[in-house]
XYZ file of C-alpha atoms in Angstrom:
38
model
C 72.493 142.206 54.263
C 73.111 139.996 57.778
C 75.232 143.013 58.807
C 72.651 145.703 58.052
C 69.882 143.147 59.908
C 72.287 142.922 62.606
C 72.551 147.183 63.033
C 68.820 147.236 62.647
C 68.284 145.034 65.143
C 70.574 146.668 67.900
C 69.112 149.993 66.828
C 65.684 148.828 67.506
C 66.898 147.060 70.676
C 68.545 150.113 71.948
C 65.320 152.457 71.343
C 63.004 149.901 72.953
C 65.185 149.774 75.922
C 65.151 153.599 75.973
C 61.595 154.046 75.465
C 60.611 151.150 78.352
C 63.315 152.931 80.454
C 61.467 156.360 80.164
C 57.795 154.914 80.310
C 59.043 153.400 83.838
C 60.595 156.700 84.861
C 57.032 158.451 84.053
C 55.241 155.810 85.719
C 57.583 156.233 88.726
C 57.207 160.054 88.691
C 53.430 159.609 88.466
C 53.587 156.964 91.353
C 55.336 159.323 93.516
C 52.808 162.110 92.813
C 49.866 160.042 93.638
C 51.738 158.832 97.052
C 52.095 162.528 97.706
C 48.494 163.134 97.099
C 47.259 160.311 99.095
């Protein structure tokens, strides 16, 4: 049971980190575009 919880936690952690990285990259691209427009 504890092994399953560890796997679930690590999977969730990787997903969360990956999603936040994608969001940061998207925000960076948007900021760059806004910068170009200004």
